[in-house]
């Protein structure tokens, strides 16, 4: 990548289709600085205390007052710690799609045991899930992780509805992941229609058990049932390294090389499939976020980008062998997949255009009431 095609402040570059280099930075880091400023002005102990009181009040006489999705990663783990610290009664919910690393399983187990939290794990039927993944690979679309992210939404809301809980506390946060995801790097996460269309075209199995989440589900949960999806860490001064040190010391937590590496597939997808097939290195976004939020220097980020996205070549090779074996793929078939050109998601049926129209109408109504 040429110097004039990358940012001089963060490490974002032209692999994001709408990347614009500015005199001091780029459109990505400038927009993120504004988000950080708005977060700092909005954060207050009174806001956090008011949220905690609402959760406790709405959860009176119920077994749990909130749902916390746990993956074994630092963000969701810290949400669970802070929820208990604030006197909440969370149910920890985990989606097992067949790709859990031993490390993530141990992290979750140690955490819930030490905190005294109940854990519900939704195990996805592996044969059906593998067939879905295979369909997405045959379709040559970028966001294979749409399957996991979509199912997580369904499982979290199902748990909330089962126990009458009105709050889902998520590990999503501005400080470590608030820089906008380039639109060409992933896909609309509520797109049940896209999942079904791709599976119908390429799959050998009908979708029977996969917990798909669509626009109707979102309307029912967010607007009729009024279940709140809360970016809980935005109410705290969340510093990743400091949180990791506490988790390691008090909960036997083992850290990962990069963000979202608690899943074997996710780390292989981000380290191999995304950069080799789609020219996307998600480390750029994660590291840029830490640079702008003051948790890493640009020099350190560039040094990390110069390394392979695994602790060692041996571990990368081991994950590649495991992935090919679990997916029943030959080396030649995988090489052919990496060589084929990418196909946009919206070549197949998608709910994204409807979502964009509805979002535009909603934003227009909000502007009208602000006038």
Coordinates of C-alpha atoms in Angstrom, one line a residue:
X1 CA 0.0 0.0 0.0
X2 CA 1.4 3.3 -1.1
X3 CA 1.9 6.1 1.5
X4 CA -0.7 8.3 -0.1
X5 CA -3.3 5.5 0.1
X6 CA -3.1 5.2 3.9
X7 CA -3.8 7.5 6.9
X8 CA -1.0 9.3 8.6
X9 CA -2.7 9.4 11.9
X10 CA -4.4 6.0 12.2
X11 CA -3.7 2.9 10.0
X12 CA -6.9 2.8 7.9
X13 CA -6.3 2.7 4.1
X14 CA -7.9 2.3 0.7
X15 CA -9.1 -1.2 1.4
X16 CA -12.1 0.7 2.7
X17 CA -14.0 1.8 -0.4
X18 CA -15.0 5.2 1.0
X19 CA -11.6 6.0 2.6
X20 CA -10.6 9.7 2.2
X21 CA -7.2 10.9 3.3
X22 CA -7.4 14.4 4.9
X23 CA -4.8 17.0 5.7
X24 CA -4.6 15.6 9.3
X25 CA -5.9 12.0 9.4
X26 CA -8.7 10.5 7.3
X27 CA -12.5 10.4 7.3
X28 CA -12.5 7.4 9.5
X29 CA -10.4 8.7 12.4
X30 CA -12.1 12.2 12.2
X31 CA -15.6 10.7 12.5
X32 CA -14.4 8.5 15.4
X33 CA -12.9 11.5 17.2
X34 CA -16.3 13.1 17.1
X35 CA -17.9 10.0 18.5
X36 CA -15.4 9.9 21.3
X37 CA -16.1 13.6 22.1
X38 CA -19.8 12.9 22.2
X39 CA -19.3 9.9 24.5
X40 CA -17.1 11.8 26.9
X41 CA -19.7 14.6 27.1
X42 CA -22.6 12.1 27.6
X43 CA -20.9 9.8 30.1
X44 CA -21.8 10.5 33.7
X45 CA -22.2 8.5 36.9
X46 CA -25.8 9.8 37.1
X47 CA -26.6 8.3 33.7
X48 CA -25.0 5.0 34.7
X49 CA -26.8 4.9 38.1
X50 CA -30.1 5.7 36.4
X51 CA -29.6 2.8 34.0
X52 CA -28.8 0.4 36.8
X53 CA -31.9 1.5 38.7
X54 CA -34.1 1.0 35.7
X55 CA -32.7 -2.5 35.1
X56 CA -33.2 -3.4 38.8
X57 CA -36.7 -2.0 38.8
X58 CA -37.9 -3.7 35.6
X59 CA -36.4 -6.9 36.8
X60 CA -38.1 -7.1 40.2
X61 CA -39.6 -10.5 41.0
X62 CA -37.8 -12.1 38.0
X63 CA -35.1 -14.7 38.1
X64 CA -32.8 -12.4 36.1
X65 CA -32.8 -8.7 35.4
X66 CA -30.5 -8.7 32.3
X67 CA -29.0 -10.9 29.7
X68 CA -25.2 -10.7 29.0
X69 CA -23.9 -12.4 25.8
X70 CA -20.5 -14.0 26.5
X71 CA -18.0 -15.1 23.9
X72 CA -14.9 -15.5 26.0
X73 CA -13.5 -12.2 24.7
X74 CA -12.4 -9.3 26.9
X75 CA -15.4 -7.0 26.1
X76 CA -18.2 -9.4 27.0
X77 CA -16.3 -10.7 29.9
X78 CA -15.9 -7.2 31.3
X79 CA -19.6 -6.5 30.9
X80 CA -20.4 -9.5 33.1
X81 CA -17.9 -8.4 35.7
X82 CA -19.3 -4.9 35.8
X83 CA -22.9 -6.1 35.8
X84 CA -22.3 -8.2 38.9
X85 CA -20.2 -5.3 40.5
X86 CA -23.3 -3.1 40.1
X87 CA -25.5 -5.6 41.9
X88 CA -27.4 -6.8 38.8
X89 CA -28.6 -10.4 38.3
X90 CA -27.5 -11.4 34.8
X91 CA -28.0 -14.6 32.8
X92 CA -24.9 -15.3 30.8
X93 CA -25.8 -16.5 27.3
X94 CA -23.4 -18.1 24.9
X95 CA -23.7 -19.2 21.2
X96 CA -21.7 -22.4 20.4
X97 CA -21.5 -22.7 16.7
X98 CA -18.9 -25.4 16.7
X99 CA -15.8 -23.1 16.6
X100 CA -15.1 -22.4 20.2
X101 CA -11.5 -22.5 21.1
X102 CA -10.5 -24.3 24.3
X103 CA -9.2 -21.0 25.6
X104 CA -12.6 -19.3 25.2
X105 CA -14.4 -22.2 26.8
X106 CA -12.0 -22.0 29.8
X107 CA -12.4 -18.2 30.0
X108 CA -16.2 -18.4 30.1
X109 CA -16.2 -21.3 32.6
X110 CA -13.8 -19.6 35.0
X111 CA -15.7 -16.3 34.8
X112 CA -19.2 -17.6 35.5
X113 CA -18.0 -19.9 38.3
X114 CA -16.1 -17.1 40.1
X115 CA -19.0 -14.6 39.6
X116 CA -21.7 -17.2 40.5
X117 CA -23.6 -16.5 37.3
X118 CA -25.9 -18.9 35.5
X119 CA -24.8 -19.8 32.0
X120 CA -27.1 -20.9 29.1
X121 CA -25.3 -22.2 26.0
X122 CA -27.2 -22.5 22.7
X123 CA -25.5 -25.2 20.6
X124 CA -26.2 -24.9 16.9
X125 CA -26.6 -28.1 15.0
X126 CA -23.2 -28.6 13.4
X127 CA -24.2 -30.4 10.2
X128 CA -26.6 -27.6 9.4
X129 CA -24.2 -24.9 10.3
X130 CA -21.4 -26.4 8.3
X131 CA -23.7 -26.6 5.3
X132 CA -24.6 -22.9 5.7
X133 CA -20.9 -21.9 5.9
X134 CA -20.2 -24.0 2.8
X135 CA -23.0 -22.2 1.0
X136 CA -21.6 -18.8 1.9
X137 CA -18.2 -19.9 0.6
X138 CA -19.7 -21.2 -2.6
X139 CA -21.5 -17.8 -2.9
X140 CA -18.2 -16.0 -2.6
X141 CA -19.7 -13.3 -0.3
X142 CA -17.5 -11.6 2.2
X143 CA -19.4 -11.9 5.4
X144 CA -19.4 -15.5 6.4
X145 CA -19.6 -14.3 10.0
X146 CA -23.0 -12.9 9.2
X147 CA -24.2 -16.4 10.2
X148 CA -22.8 -16.1 13.7
X149 CA -23.6 -12.5 14.3
X150 CA -27.2 -13.0 13.1
X151 CA -27.7 -16.1 15.3
X152 CA -26.4 -14.3 18.3
X153 CA -29.1 -11.7 18.0
X154 CA -31.8 -14.3 17.8
X155 CA -30.5 -16.3 20.8
X156 CA -30.0 -13.2 23.0
X157 CA -33.6 -12.0 22.3
X158 CA -35.0 -15.5 22.8
X159 CA -33.4 -15.6 26.2
X160 CA -34.7 -12.2 27.1
X161 CA -38.2 -13.0 26.0
X162 CA -38.2 -16.4 27.9
X163 CA -37.4 -14.7 31.2
X164 CA -39.3 -11.5 30.6
X165 CA -36.0 -9.5 30.7
X166 CA -36.0 -6.0 29.1
X167 CA -32.2 -5.4 28.9
X168 CA -29.5 -7.1 26.9
X169 CA -26.1 -5.8 28.0
X170 CA -23.6 -6.0 25.1
X171 CA -19.9 -5.7 24.9
X172 CA -20.1 -3.4 22.0
X173 CA -18.5 -0.1 22.9
X174 CA -17.1 3.1 21.3
X175 CA -13.7 3.1 23.0
X176 CA -12.3 -0.1 21.5
X177 CA -14.6 -0.6 18.5
X178 CA -16.3 2.7 17.8
X179 CA -14.6 3.4 14.5
X180 CA -17.2 2.8 11.8
X181 CA -16.9 -0.5 9.9
X182 CA -16.4 0.1 6.2
X183 CA -19.5 -0.9 4.4
X184 CA -17.6 -3.2 2.0
X185 CA -16.0 -5.1 4.8
X186 CA -19.1 -6.9 6.1
X187 CA -22.9 -7.1 5.6
X188 CA -26.2 -6.1 7.3
X189 CA -26.5 -8.3 10.4
X190 CA -30.3 -8.7 10.5
X191 CA -30.4 -10.1 7.0
X192 CA -32.3 -13.3 7.4
X193 CA -33.5 -13.0 3.8
X194 CA -29.9 -13.0 2.5
X195 CA -29.0 -16.1 4.6
X196 CA -32.0 -18.0 3.3
X197 CA -31.4 -16.9 -0.3
X198 CA -27.8 -18.1 -0.3
X199 CA -28.7 -21.4 1.4
X200 CA -31.5 -22.0 -1.1
X201 CA -29.1 -21.4 -4.0
X202 CA -26.1 -23.4 -2.8
X203 CA -27.0 -25.5 0.2
X204 CA -27.8 -29.2 0.4
X205 CA -29.9 -28.8 3.6
X206 CA -33.0 -26.9 4.5
X207 CA -32.7 -24.4 7.4
X208 CA -34.5 -26.1 10.3
X209 CA -32.7 -25.3 13.5
X210 CA -30.5 -22.4 12.7
X211 CA -31.7 -19.4 14.8
X212 CA -32.0 -16.8 12.0
X213 CA -32.9 -13.1 12.9
X214 CA -34.7 -10.8 10.5
X215 CA -36.4 -7.4 10.3
X216 CA -39.7 -8.7 11.7
X217 CA -37.9 -10.2 14.7
X218 CA -36.1 -6.9 15.2
X219 CA -39.4 -4.9 15.0
X220 CA -41.1 -7.2 17.5
X221 CA -38.2 -7.1 20.0
X222 CA -37.1 -3.5 19.8
X223 CA -40.4 -1.7 19.3
X224 CA -43.3 -4.0 20.5
X225 CA -41.6 -5.9 23.3
X226 CA -39.2 -3.0 24.0
X227 CA -36.2 -5.1 24.8
X228 CA -33.2 -2.7 25.1
X229 CA -29.9 -3.7 23.5
X230 CA -27.4 -1.6 25.7
X231 CA -23.8 -0.9 24.9
X232 CA -23.0 -1.3 28.6
X233 CA -19.3 -0.5 28.5
X234 CA -20.0 3.0 27.1
X235 CA -21.2 3.9 30.6
X236 CA -17.7 3.2 32.1
X237 CA -14.2 4.4 31.4
X238 CA -13.3 1.2 29.6
X239 CA -9.6 0.7 29.1
X240 CA -8.9 -2.6 27.4
X241 CA -5.4 -3.3 28.9
X242 CA -6.4 -2.4 32.5
X243 CA -9.5 -4.6 32.1
X244 CA -7.4 -7.5 30.8
X245 CA -5.0 -7.3 33.8
X246 CA -7.9 -7.5 36.2
X247 CA -9.4 -10.5 34.3
X248 CA -6.1 -12.3 34.3
X249 CA -5.4 -11.7 37.9
X250 CA -8.9 -12.4 39.4
X251 CA -10.6 -14.8 36.9
X252 CA -7.7 -16.9 35.4
X253 CA -8.4 -15.2 32.0
X254 CA -6.2 -15.9 29.0
X255 CA -5.9 -13.1 26.5
X256 CA -5.9 -13.5 22.7
X257 CA -3.5 -12.2 20.0
X258 CA -6.2 -10.0 18.4
X259 CA -9.8 -8.9 18.8
X260 CA -12.4 -11.7 18.3
X261 CA -9.8 -14.4 18.3
X262 CA -11.7 -16.4 20.8
X263 CA -13.3 -18.4 17.9
X264 CA -11.1 -20.6 15.8
X265 CA -13.0 -19.8 12.7
X266 CA -13.1 -16.0 13.4
X267 CA -9.4 -15.8 13.8
X268 CA -8.7 -17.9 10.7
X269 CA -11.3 -15.9 8.7
X270 CA -9.8 -12.6 9.8
X271 CA -6.2 -13.7 9.3
X272 CA -6.4 -15.7 6.1
X273 CA -9.8 -15.5 4.2
X274 CA -10.4 -11.8 4.5
X275 CA -7.0 -10.5 3.5
X276 CA -6.3 -13.2 0.8
X277 CA -9.7 -13.3 -0.9
X278 CA -11.2 -9.9 -0.1
X279 CA -8.1 -7.6 0.6
X280 CA -9.4 -6.7 4.0
X281 CA -7.3 -6.7 7.2
X282 CA -9.6 -6.0 10.1
X283 CA -6.7 -5.4 12.3
X284 CA -6.5 -2.0 10.7
X285 CA -9.9 -1.0 12.1
X286 CA -9.3 -2.5 15.6
X287 CA -5.8 -1.0 15.9
X288 CA -6.9 2.4 14.5
X289 CA -9.6 2.5 17.1
X290 CA -7.0 2.0 19.9
X291 CA -4.7 4.6 18.4
X292 CA -7.4 7.3 18.3
X293 CA -8.7 6.4 21.8
X294 CA -5.2 6.8 23.2
X295 CA -4.6 3.1 24.0
X296 CA -1.9 2.4 21.4
X297 CA 0.7 4.4 19.4
X298 CA 0.6 4.4 15.6
X299 CA 4.2 3.0 15.6
X300 CA 3.1 0.0 17.7
X301 CA 0.1 -0.6 15.4
X302 CA 2.3 -0.5 12.3
X303 CA 4.7 -3.0 14.0
X304 CA 1.8 -5.3 14.6
X305 CA 0.6 -5.0 11.1
X306 CA 4.0 -6.0 9.8
X307 CA 3.7 -9.3 11.6
X308 CA 1.6 -12.3 10.6
X309 CA -1.8 -12.1 12.3
X310 CA -1.1 -15.1 14.5
X311 CA 1.2 -15.5 17.4
X312 CA 3.2 -17.9 15.3
X313 CA 3.2 -19.6 11.8
X314 CA 2.9 -22.9 13.6
X315 CA -0.4 -21.9 15.2
X316 CA -1.7 -20.5 11.8
X317 CA -0.9 -23.8 10.1
X318 CA -2.6 -25.7 12.9
X319 CA -5.8 -23.6 12.5
X320 CA -5.7 -24.0 8.7
X321 CA -5.5 -27.8 9.1
X322 CA -8.3 -27.8 11.6
X323 CA -10.5 -25.6 9.5
X324 CA -10.0 -27.7 6.4
X325 CA -10.7 -30.9 8.3
X326 CA -13.8 -29.6 10.1
X327 CA -15.2 -28.2 6.8
X328 CA -14.2 -31.3 4.9
X329 CA -12.3 -29.2 2.4
X330 CA -9.2 -30.2 0.4
X331 CA -6.3 -27.9 0.1
X332 CA -6.9 -27.5 -3.6
X333 CA -10.6 -26.7 -3.1
X334 CA -9.7 -24.0 -0.5
X335 CA -7.0 -22.5 -2.8
X336 CA -9.6 -22.4 -5.6
X337 CA -12.0 -20.6 -3.3
X338 CA -9.4 -18.0 -2.4
X339 CA -8.7 -17.4 -6.1
X340 CA -12.3 -16.8 -7.1
X341 CA -13.5 -13.2 -7.3
X342 CA -15.7 -11.8 -4.6
X343 CA -19.5 -11.6 -5.2
X344 CA -21.6 -8.9 -3.5
X345 CA -24.2 -10.0 -1.0
X346 CA -26.9 -8.2 -2.8
X347 CA -26.6 -10.4 -5.9
X348 CA -28.8 -12.6 -3.7
X349 CA -32.1 -11.5 -2.2
X350 CA -31.5 -9.1 0.7
X351 CA -33.5 -7.1 3.3
X352 CA -30.9 -4.4 3.4
X353 CA -32.7 -2.1 0.9
X354 CA -35.8 -2.2 3.1
X355 CA -33.8 -1.6 6.2
X356 CA -32.2 1.5 4.6
X357 CA -35.6 2.9 3.6
X358 CA -37.0 2.3 7.1
X359 CA -34.0 3.9 8.7
X360 CA -34.2 6.9 6.4
X361 CA -37.9 7.4 7.4
X362 CA -37.1 7.0 11.1
X363 CA -34.2 9.5 10.9
X364 CA -36.4 12.0 9.0
X365 CA -39.1 11.8 11.6
X366 CA -36.5 12.4 14.4
X367 CA -35.2 15.5 12.5
X368 CA -38.8 16.7 12.1
X369 CA -39.4 16.5 15.9
X370 CA -36.2 18.2 16.7
X371 CA -37.1 21.3 14.7

